[in-house]
Short mmCIF file of C-alpha atoms and ligand atoms in Angstrom, two decimals:
data_model
loop_
_atom_site.label_atom_id
_atom_site.label_comp_id
_atom_site.label_asym_id
_atom_site.label_seq_id
_atom_site.Cartn_x
_atom_site.Cartn_y
_atom_site.Cartn_z
CA MET X 1 112.58 111.54 142.16
CA TRP X 2 112.18 112.35 138.40
CA THR X 3 108.75 110.81 138.44
CA ARG X 4 107.56 113.00 141.32
CA ARG X 5 109.00 116.13 139.80
CA SER X 6 107.36 115.38 136.47
CA PHE X 7 104.11 114.72 138.31
CA LEU X 8 104.12 118.06 140.01
CA HIS X 9 105.07 119.80 136.75
CA GLY X 10 102.19 118.13 134.98
CA THR X 11 99.50 118.94 137.47
CA SER X 12 100.47 122.52 138.25
CA LEU X 13 100.89 123.77 134.75
CA LEU X 14 98.35 121.89 132.71
CA GLY X 15 95.46 120.74 134.91
CA ALA X 16 93.79 117.45 134.93
CA THR X 17 92.94 116.81 131.33
CA ALA X 18 96.37 117.76 129.91
CA PHE X 19 97.91 115.93 132.78
CA ALA X 20 96.47 112.74 131.63
CA THR X 21 98.23 113.07 128.28
CA LYS X 22 101.47 114.37 129.72
CA VAL X 23 102.29 112.04 132.57
CA ASN X 24 104.53 109.15 131.38
CA GLY X 25 105.16 110.81 128.13
CA LEU X 26 108.32 112.08 126.56
CA GLU X 27 109.34 114.11 129.61
CA GLU X 28 109.13 111.08 131.94
CA VAL X 29 110.99 108.72 129.51
CA SER X 30 113.65 111.38 129.09
CA ALA X 31 113.95 111.85 132.78
CA ALA X 32 114.17 108.00 133.33
CA SER X 33 116.91 107.76 130.68
CA ALA X 34 118.91 110.61 132.16
CA ALA X 35 118.82 108.83 135.52
CA VAL X 36 120.45 105.70 133.95
CA ALA X 37 122.80 107.42 131.54
CA GLU X 38 125.90 106.31 133.24
CA ARG X 39 125.02 102.63 133.06
CA SER X 40 125.53 100.18 130.14
CA PRO X 41 122.56 99.43 127.86
CA ASP X 42 122.93 95.71 128.90
CA ASP X 43 122.61 96.59 132.51
CA VAL X 44 119.65 98.96 131.89
CA ALA X 45 118.00 96.21 129.77
CA GLN X 46 117.52 94.35 133.10
CA ASP X 47 116.20 97.24 135.19
CA GLU X 48 112.39 96.78 135.45
CA PHE X 49 112.15 100.06 137.31
CA TYR X 50 113.39 101.83 134.21
CA TRP X 51 111.20 99.80 131.72
CA ARG X 52 108.06 100.39 133.91
CA GLU X 53 108.32 104.05 132.93
CA ILE X 54 108.50 103.16 129.23
CA GLN X 55 105.56 100.70 129.58
CA GLN X 56 103.48 103.55 131.19
CA ALA X 57 103.98 105.70 128.11
CA PHE X 58 101.56 103.46 126.03
CA THR X 59 97.77 103.13 126.08
CA LEU X 60 97.59 99.35 125.42
CA ASP X 61 94.99 96.66 125.80
CA ARG X 62 96.77 94.68 128.51
CA THR X 63 94.14 92.06 128.53
CA LEU X 64 96.01 90.78 125.49
CA ILE X 65 99.68 90.17 125.13
CA ASN X 66 101.09 91.50 121.87
CA PHE X 67 103.91 89.41 120.47
CA ASN X 68 103.14 90.50 116.81
CA ASN X 69 104.93 93.94 116.88
CA GLY X 70 106.45 92.83 113.76
CA ASN X 71 103.32 93.76 111.96
CA ASN X 72 102.29 97.20 113.12
CA CYS X 73 103.29 98.60 116.45
CA PRO X 74 101.03 100.74 118.67
CA SER X 75 102.42 104.21 119.10
CA PRO X 76 103.24 105.67 122.46
CA ARG X 77 100.68 108.11 123.87
CA VAL X 78 102.74 111.25 122.98
CA VAL X 79 102.78 110.20 119.26
CA HIS X 80 99.20 109.24 119.09
CA GLU X 81 98.17 112.44 120.83
CA ALA X 82 100.24 114.58 118.52
CA MET X 83 98.78 112.92 115.40
CA LYS X 84 95.25 113.59 116.67
CA ARG X 85 96.15 117.22 117.33
CA TYR X 86 97.54 117.72 113.82
CA LEU X 87 94.47 116.02 112.34
CA ASP X 88 92.12 118.16 114.30
CA MET X 89 94.01 121.32 113.35
CA ALA X 90 93.94 120.37 109.64
CA ASN X 91 90.28 119.76 109.70
CA MET X 92 89.57 123.37 110.75
CA LEU X 93 90.67 124.54 107.38
CA PRO X 94 92.67 121.90 105.51
CA ILE X 95 94.15 124.03 102.79
CA VAL X 96 95.73 126.44 105.39
CA TYR X 97 96.67 124.09 108.26
CA ARG X 98 97.69 121.01 106.22
CA ALA X 99 99.94 123.14 104.16
CA GLN X 100 101.39 124.75 107.33
CA THR X 101 102.16 121.32 108.72
CA GLU X 102 103.70 120.14 105.45
CA ARG X 103 106.18 123.04 105.46
CA ASN X 104 107.50 121.81 108.84
CA PHE X 105 108.44 118.38 107.25
CA GLU X 106 111.78 119.80 106.17
CA GLY X 107 112.79 119.99 109.78
CA MET X 108 111.61 116.48 110.28
CA ARG X 109 113.59 115.40 107.28
CA ARG X 110 116.84 116.94 108.77
CA ALA X 111 116.14 115.31 112.16
CA MET X 112 115.52 111.88 110.71
CA ALA X 113 118.62 112.14 108.49
CA LYS X 114 120.76 113.08 111.48
CA GLU X 115 119.50 110.17 113.66
CA PHE X 116 119.71 107.62 110.95
CA GLY X 117 122.96 108.76 109.33
CA CYS X 118 122.44 110.18 105.87
CA ASP X 119 122.06 113.36 103.92
CA PRO X 120 118.53 114.90 104.32
CA GLU X 121 118.42 115.21 100.54
CA GLU X 122 118.48 111.40 100.31
CA ILE X 123 115.26 110.60 102.29
CA ALA X 124 111.61 110.83 101.28
CA PHE X 125 108.64 110.24 103.45
CA THR X 126 106.22 107.57 102.25
CA ARG X 127 103.23 105.66 103.52
CA ASN X 128 104.99 102.44 104.25
CA ALA X 129 107.83 100.06 103.20
CA SER X 130 105.74 98.70 100.36
CA GLU X 131 105.58 102.02 98.82
CA SER X 132 109.21 102.93 99.44
CA LEU X 133 110.41 99.62 97.96
CA GLN X 134 108.14 99.72 95.00
CA ILE X 135 109.36 103.18 94.07
CA ALA X 136 112.80 101.59 93.72
CA GLN X 137 111.45 98.44 92.09
CA ASN X 138 109.24 100.05 89.60
CA GLY X 139 111.37 103.18 89.11
CA ILE X 140 114.60 101.53 87.95
CA ASP X 141 115.03 101.30 84.09
CA LEU X 142 115.47 97.63 83.07
CA GLN X 143 115.56 96.01 79.64
CA PRO X 144 114.27 92.68 78.57
CA GLY X 145 116.64 89.94 79.71
CA ASP X 146 118.15 92.05 82.61
CA GLU X 147 118.31 90.07 85.84
CA VAL X 148 117.23 90.88 89.38
CA ILE X 149 118.60 88.54 92.15
CA THR X 150 116.62 88.28 95.28
CA THR X 151 115.81 85.52 97.74
CA GLU X 152 113.00 83.05 98.51
CA GLN X 153 112.69 84.71 101.95
CA ASP X 154 111.96 88.22 100.86
CA TYR X 155 108.65 89.86 101.59
CA PRO X 156 105.74 88.57 99.50
CA ARG X 157 104.63 91.91 98.21
CA MET X 158 108.20 92.77 97.01
CA LEU X 159 108.51 89.34 95.22
CA THR X 160 105.18 90.07 93.62
CA THR X 161 106.47 93.42 92.35
CA TRP X 162 109.46 91.83 90.67
CA ASP X 163 107.16 89.15 89.25
CA GLN X 164 105.00 91.84 87.72
CA ARG X 165 108.05 93.47 86.12
CA MET X 166 108.93 90.03 84.86
CA ARG X 167 105.61 89.82 83.07
CA ARG X 168 105.55 93.50 82.00
CA ASP X 169 109.23 94.03 80.94
CA ARG X 170 110.38 90.46 80.40
CA ILE X 171 113.17 90.78 82.92
CA LYS X 172 114.58 87.68 84.62
CA VAL X 173 114.14 87.15 88.35
CA THR X 174 116.44 84.75 90.35
CA ARG X 175 115.40 83.90 93.93
CA LEU X 176 118.16 82.43 96.09
CA GLN X 177 117.51 79.99 98.81
CA PHE X 178 119.44 79.86 102.13
CA PRO X 179 119.24 78.10 105.51
CA ALA X 180 118.07 79.90 108.51
CA PRO X 181 119.86 80.94 110.64
CA THR X 182 123.09 81.28 108.50
CA THR X 183 126.11 83.50 108.40
CA GLY X 184 126.90 86.67 106.61
CA ASP X 185 129.66 84.85 104.75
CA ASP X 186 127.22 82.28 103.42
CA LEU X 187 124.80 84.93 102.25
CA TYR X 188 127.52 86.89 100.54
CA GLN X 189 128.77 83.85 98.75
CA ARG X 190 125.44 82.76 97.52
CA PHE X 191 124.88 86.22 95.99
CA GLU X 192 128.41 86.39 94.55
CA LYS X 193 128.08 82.90 92.94
CA ALA X 194 124.65 83.79 91.37
CA LEU X 195 125.95 87.04 89.66
CA THR X 196 125.91 86.92 85.80
CA PRO X 197 126.73 89.49 83.21
CA LYS X 198 123.00 90.27 82.93
CA THR X 199 122.52 91.01 86.71
CA LYS X 200 121.42 94.59 87.20
CA VAL X 201 119.79 94.61 90.69
CA LEU X 202 120.36 92.78 93.99
CA HIS X 203 117.28 92.90 96.32
CA PHE X 204 117.41 91.57 99.94
CA CYS X 205 116.25 92.19 103.40
CA HIS X 206 118.44 93.94 106.03
CA ILE X 207 116.77 91.49 108.46
CA THR X 208 114.07 89.15 107.19
CA ASN X 209 110.57 89.29 108.58
CA LEU X 210 110.47 85.61 108.89
CA THR X 211 113.39 84.70 111.21
CA GLY X 212 115.24 88.01 111.61
CA GLN X 213 118.17 86.78 109.48
CA LEU X 214 120.74 89.58 109.25
CA PHE X 215 122.31 90.27 105.84
CA PRO X 216 125.77 91.68 105.23
CA VAL X 217 124.38 94.80 103.57
CA GLN X 218 127.62 96.79 103.22
CA ARG X 219 129.56 93.84 101.77
CA LEU X 220 126.81 93.01 99.28
CA SER X 221 126.46 96.67 98.29
CA ARG X 222 130.21 96.91 97.65
CA LEU X 223 130.15 93.69 95.61
CA ALA X 224 127.31 95.14 93.48
CA ARG X 225 128.76 98.55 93.10
CA GLN X 226 132.07 97.16 91.77
CA ARG X 227 130.05 95.69 88.94
CA GLY X 228 127.59 98.47 88.29
CA ILE X 229 124.74 96.59 89.95
CA LEU X 230 122.07 98.49 92.07
CA THR X 231 121.05 97.33 95.52
CA VAL X 232 117.56 97.63 96.87
CA VAL X 233 117.41 96.79 100.66
CA ASP X 234 114.29 95.96 102.53
CA GLY X 235 114.80 97.53 105.86
CA ALA X 236 111.18 97.37 107.04
CA HIS X 237 112.22 95.62 110.20
CA ALA X 238 115.60 97.02 110.83
CA LEU X 239 115.49 100.76 111.19
CA ALA X 240 114.87 101.71 114.90
CA GLN X 241 115.02 98.09 116.02
CA PHE X 242 118.82 98.12 116.33
CA PRO X 243 121.33 100.98 115.78
CA PHE X 244 123.21 101.60 112.48
CA LYS X 245 123.77 104.45 110.12
CA LEU X 246 122.23 104.23 106.56
CA ARG X 247 125.36 105.76 104.87
CA GLU X 248 127.44 103.02 106.36
CA LEU X 249 125.43 100.35 104.67
CA GLU X 250 126.30 101.79 101.29
CA MET X 251 123.24 100.50 99.34
CA ASP X 252 121.42 102.45 96.63
CA TYR X 253 117.83 102.15 97.91
CA TYR X 254 116.39 101.37 101.41
CA GLY X 255 112.75 101.14 102.32
CA VAL X 256 111.26 101.23 105.82
CA SER X 257 107.91 101.13 107.48
CA LEU X 258 107.99 103.64 110.31
CA HIS X 259 104.87 102.16 111.95
CA LYS X 260 106.95 99.18 112.86
CA TRP X 261 109.98 99.76 115.16
CA LEU X 262 110.08 103.55 115.22
CA LEU X 263 106.45 103.37 116.65
CA ALA X 264 105.32 106.21 114.40
CA PRO X 265 101.70 106.51 113.33
CA THR X 266 100.22 103.68 111.01
CA GLY X 267 100.69 104.75 107.40
CA THR X 268 104.23 106.09 107.60
CA GLY X 269 107.35 105.03 105.89
CA LEU X 270 110.78 106.23 104.68
CA LEU X 271 112.70 105.79 101.43
CA TYR X 272 116.38 106.36 101.28
CA VAL X 273 117.88 106.90 97.75
CA ARG X 274 121.64 107.31 97.27
CA ARG X 275 122.14 110.79 95.99
CA ASP X 276 123.52 109.91 92.56
CA LYS X 277 120.63 107.58 91.88
CA ILE X 278 117.79 110.08 92.45
CA ALA X 279 117.70 111.44 88.94
CA LYS X 280 117.72 107.99 87.36
CA THR X 281 114.78 106.71 89.45
CA TRP X 282 111.31 107.33 88.12
CA PRO X 283 108.68 108.24 91.00
CA LEU X 284 105.60 106.19 91.28
CA GLN X 285 103.42 109.25 90.43
CA ALA X 286 104.86 111.43 87.61
CA ALA X 287 106.91 114.53 88.51
CA PRO X 288 108.07 117.44 86.28
CA GLU X 289 111.55 117.17 84.72
CA ARG X 290 112.84 120.03 86.86
CA ASP X 291 112.43 117.81 89.89
CA ASP X 292 114.53 114.93 88.55
CA ASN X 293 117.25 115.48 91.15
CA ASP X 294 114.94 116.29 94.06
CA ILE X 295 114.14 113.49 96.52
CA ARG X 296 110.82 115.25 97.17
CA LYS X 297 109.52 113.99 93.75
CA PHE X 298 108.89 110.71 95.53
CA GLU X 299 106.59 112.41 98.04
CA ALA X 300 104.28 114.07 95.46
CA ILE X 301 101.35 111.67 95.81
CA GLY X 302 98.39 114.13 95.80
CA THR X 303 96.29 115.08 98.79
CA HIS X 304 96.91 113.01 101.92
CA PRO X 305 96.75 113.54 105.64
CA ALA X 306 99.70 115.60 106.91
CA GLY X 307 98.85 114.88 110.50
CA ILE X 308 99.68 111.15 110.17
CA ARG X 309 103.13 111.98 108.73
CA ALA X 310 103.70 114.74 111.31
CA GLY X 311 103.53 112.20 114.02
CA ILE X 312 106.98 110.90 112.87
CA ALA X 313 108.58 113.88 114.67
CA GLU X 314 107.26 112.82 117.99
CA ALA X 315 108.16 109.12 117.34
CA LEU X 316 111.70 110.20 116.60
CA ALA X 317 111.74 112.11 119.89
CA PHE X 318 110.48 109.09 121.77
CA HIS X 319 113.04 106.84 120.13
CA GLN X 320 115.76 109.24 121.13
CA ALA X 321 114.39 109.62 124.66
CA ILE X 322 114.90 105.89 125.26
CA GLY X 323 118.07 105.66 123.13
CA ALA X 324 118.71 103.30 120.20
CA GLU X 325 121.27 101.30 122.17
CA ARG X 326 119.11 100.83 125.25
CA LYS X 327 116.11 99.82 123.05
CA ALA X 328 118.10 97.27 121.18
CA ALA X 329 119.58 95.84 124.35
CA ARG X 330 116.08 95.50 125.95
CA LEU X 331 114.62 93.84 122.86
CA ARG X 332 117.44 91.28 122.94
CA TYR X 333 117.11 90.80 126.67
CA LEU X 334 113.36 89.94 126.19
CA THR X 335 114.09 87.55 123.31
CA MET X 336 116.92 85.78 125.22
CA ARG X 337 114.64 85.37 128.32
CA TRP X 338 112.15 83.14 126.33
CA ALA X 339 114.73 81.48 124.16
CA ASN X 340 116.92 80.58 127.17
CA ALA X 341 113.88 79.20 129.03
CA LEU X 342 112.67 77.10 126.07
CA LYS X 343 115.74 75.92 124.28
CA PRO X 344 116.77 73.05 126.72
CA ASN X 345 113.74 71.11 125.38
CA PRO X 346 114.98 69.18 122.34
CA ARG X 347 111.55 69.68 120.53
CA ILE X 348 112.03 73.38 120.57
CA LYS X 349 113.42 74.56 117.25
CA ILE X 350 114.79 78.09 117.13
CA HIS X 351 115.35 79.23 113.54
CA SER X 352 117.07 82.50 114.37
CA SER X 353 120.61 83.23 115.35
CA MET X 354 121.00 83.74 119.09
CA LEU X 355 124.44 85.42 118.68
CA PRO X 356 124.95 88.90 120.06
CA GLY X 357 124.79 91.47 117.38
CA GLU X 358 122.55 89.28 115.18
CA THR X 359 119.13 89.24 116.85
CA TRP X 360 117.10 91.67 118.84
CA GLY X 361 113.31 91.70 119.04
CA LEU X 362 112.39 89.33 116.19
CA ALA X 363 112.97 85.49 116.32
CA LEU X 364 111.27 82.43 115.06
CA VAL X 365 110.48 79.37 117.29
CA GLY X 366 108.65 76.06 116.49
CA ILE X 367 107.78 73.01 118.39
CA GLU X 368 108.66 69.79 116.54
CA GLY X 369 105.47 67.97 115.51
CA VAL X 370 103.14 70.85 116.24
CA ASP X 371 101.51 72.78 113.49
CA ALA X 372 102.50 76.50 113.77
CA ARG X 373 99.02 77.86 112.63
CA ALA X 374 97.24 75.73 115.29
CA LEU X 375 99.88 76.81 117.83
CA SER X 376 99.24 80.52 117.13
CA GLN X 377 95.51 79.88 117.47
CA PHE X 378 96.05 78.16 120.75
CA MET X 379 98.06 81.03 122.00
CA MET X 380 95.21 83.29 121.40
CA ASP X 381 92.47 81.02 122.59
CA LYS X 382 93.90 80.03 125.91
CA TYR X 383 96.59 82.68 126.79
CA ARG X 384 95.30 85.75 124.86
CA ILE X 385 98.71 85.96 123.15
CA VAL X 386 98.59 87.65 119.68
CA ILE X 387 101.43 85.99 117.74
CA ASN X 388 101.98 85.37 114.10
CA ALA X 389 102.47 81.91 112.58
CA ILE X 390 105.12 81.70 109.82
CA VAL X 391 104.34 78.99 107.37
CA ALA X 392 105.47 78.86 103.64
CA GLY X 393 102.60 79.08 101.16
CA GLN X 394 102.30 78.18 97.60
CA TYR X 395 104.69 79.59 94.92
CA PRO X 396 104.96 82.46 93.84
CA GLY X 397 104.89 83.34 97.55
CA PRO X 398 108.17 82.97 99.55
CA GLN X 399 109.47 79.41 99.95
CA PHE X 400 111.35 78.24 103.05
CA PRO X 401 111.79 74.97 104.83
CA TYR X 402 110.81 76.02 108.34
CA SER X 403 107.65 77.11 110.26
CA GLY X 404 106.99 78.40 113.76
CA LEU X 405 105.88 81.43 115.80
CA ARG X 406 107.52 84.77 115.09
CA VAL X 407 108.01 86.32 118.52
CA THR X 408 108.17 90.10 118.40
CA PRO X 409 107.99 91.83 121.87
CA ASN X 410 108.48 95.58 122.12
CA VAL X 411 109.81 98.19 124.57
CA TYR X 412 106.58 98.08 126.47
CA THR X 413 106.61 94.21 126.94
CA THR X 414 106.71 93.11 130.59
CA LEU X 415 108.64 90.14 131.82
CA GLU X 416 105.35 88.68 133.04
CA GLU X 417 104.24 88.72 129.39
CA VAL X 418 107.36 86.93 128.24
CA ASP X 419 107.03 84.34 131.03
CA THR X 420 103.30 83.70 130.03
CA PHE X 421 104.50 82.97 126.57
CA VAL X 422 107.10 80.59 127.95
CA GLU X 423 104.36 78.92 130.15
CA ALA X 424 102.09 78.57 127.08
CA MET X 425 104.80 76.76 125.01
CA GLN X 426 105.57 74.57 127.96
CA ASP X 427 101.96 73.71 128.24
CA VAL X 428 101.96 72.49 124.63
CA LEU X 429 105.23 70.64 125.05
CA LYS X 430 103.73 68.81 127.97
CA ASN X 431 100.03 68.32 126.95
CA GLY X 432 99.95 68.77 123.20
CA LEU X 433 97.36 71.08 121.54
CA PRO X 434 93.66 70.49 122.51
CA GLY X 435 92.29 67.80 120.29
CA ASP X 436 95.63 66.21 119.62
CA LYS X 437 96.29 62.68 120.79
CA LYS X 438 98.05 62.89 124.14
CA PRO X 439 101.74 62.11 123.97
CA ALA X 440 102.42 58.45 124.99
C1 LIG D 1 110.33 92.58 105.27
C2 LIG D 1 109.07 93.37 105.00
N1 LIG D 1 109.07 94.20 103.93
C3 LIG D 1 108.10 94.92 103.66
C4 LIG D 1 107.03 94.96 104.39
C5 LIG D 1 105.81 95.88 104.02
O1 LIG D 1 105.54 96.70 104.97
P1 LIG D 1 104.19 97.60 104.95
O2 LIG D 1 103.03 96.65 104.93
O3 LIG D 1 104.25 98.48 106.08
O4 LIG D 1 104.26 98.36 103.68
C6 LIG D 1 106.86 94.17 105.50
C7 LIG D 1 105.70 94.21 106.31
O5 LIG D 1 105.52 93.42 107.28
C8 LIG D 1 108.03 93.28 105.76
O6 LIG D 1 108.03 92.57 106.88
#
């Protein structure tokens, strides 16, 4: 009934062209969510009628199956259209319209802070998680001999940044290894044991990009703060994939790519800096002293397109229209669908926790004896599945003892797409990869 009402509303008010951009947008998703509001997220996760409405909100290439949403997600139509509108508007007279749009970012800052649980004066808009995290990594004062503890499974660019500080400032960087999956207790103990009087920073992921390993952020942040140690948390994959509040994590710095799970335009990110750490953190681009305490000093990067950043507002509205709990439940449902279908086979190796509350839309799976890169290529060649192979490279890149396919579906993923992936994996389990010797 809500679909029909939206349909009539769209046609009568806006005419055919606008209708094309309106139908199955925010209004339809909100109406669909209102219709299921009384039901539990786990129940709605299985309601294909509801998720059909969400699937329709995207303009995708459905000739391909996208299981690499961990990289850069497509935005829903409402977000993409909004971004184009802002860019078109700015181009009429950039100095006037870009500046006008930028003034509205204060409202967006308040809305993002409210949704993700922090003070608006603690978040800055950036271009991606790399920029957010490097503001922290390069902006913290460290002396020669000071130590940063991170892990072998952190993101390559972030490890590279600490390595550069090691060369430039002669700090010490310790990388911890851990099995995947593992427990929060294990991770906590590894960090606790590694602390030394010289430790000044802990840097780790909220969930890793490799297996989705979840870290005990709050416990590690408390451990660090008791000893005057700073915490830098890489939340590139966490924010908007599953619900939590930033202030409850208690870290000092948190960096996110909003073009991942928030579905905001490509080139958008967020930096959280705990209020009392803002003044002590140098921005990447120099700011006047009077801005020392102002979170906006991290945003002053010269001329850049306001229209891309403005799309965050629509992405937030879309995220809220689905609801964080419903989204997380659906991502987990999709993951459990392929995992449950594949795991009875003893050659299937799942390197992610399958426990509730630990994995949502990012998990790693390999087939014993099958090269992950060749498997990923096969997925593309035969099944048109876009999926990322996770394989450790040479040091100084991340080091880890597993490999496999990182499976990252999204809210627009259909059950047929998940089942095609299962079929493709079963094909390889039965027949091997083309060119391999047939199993005896
Ligand atoms: C864990 C992690 N950190 C940081 C980044 C960097 O994100 P971006 O390339 O959007 O800056 C990524 C990107 O995939 C990531 O997975």
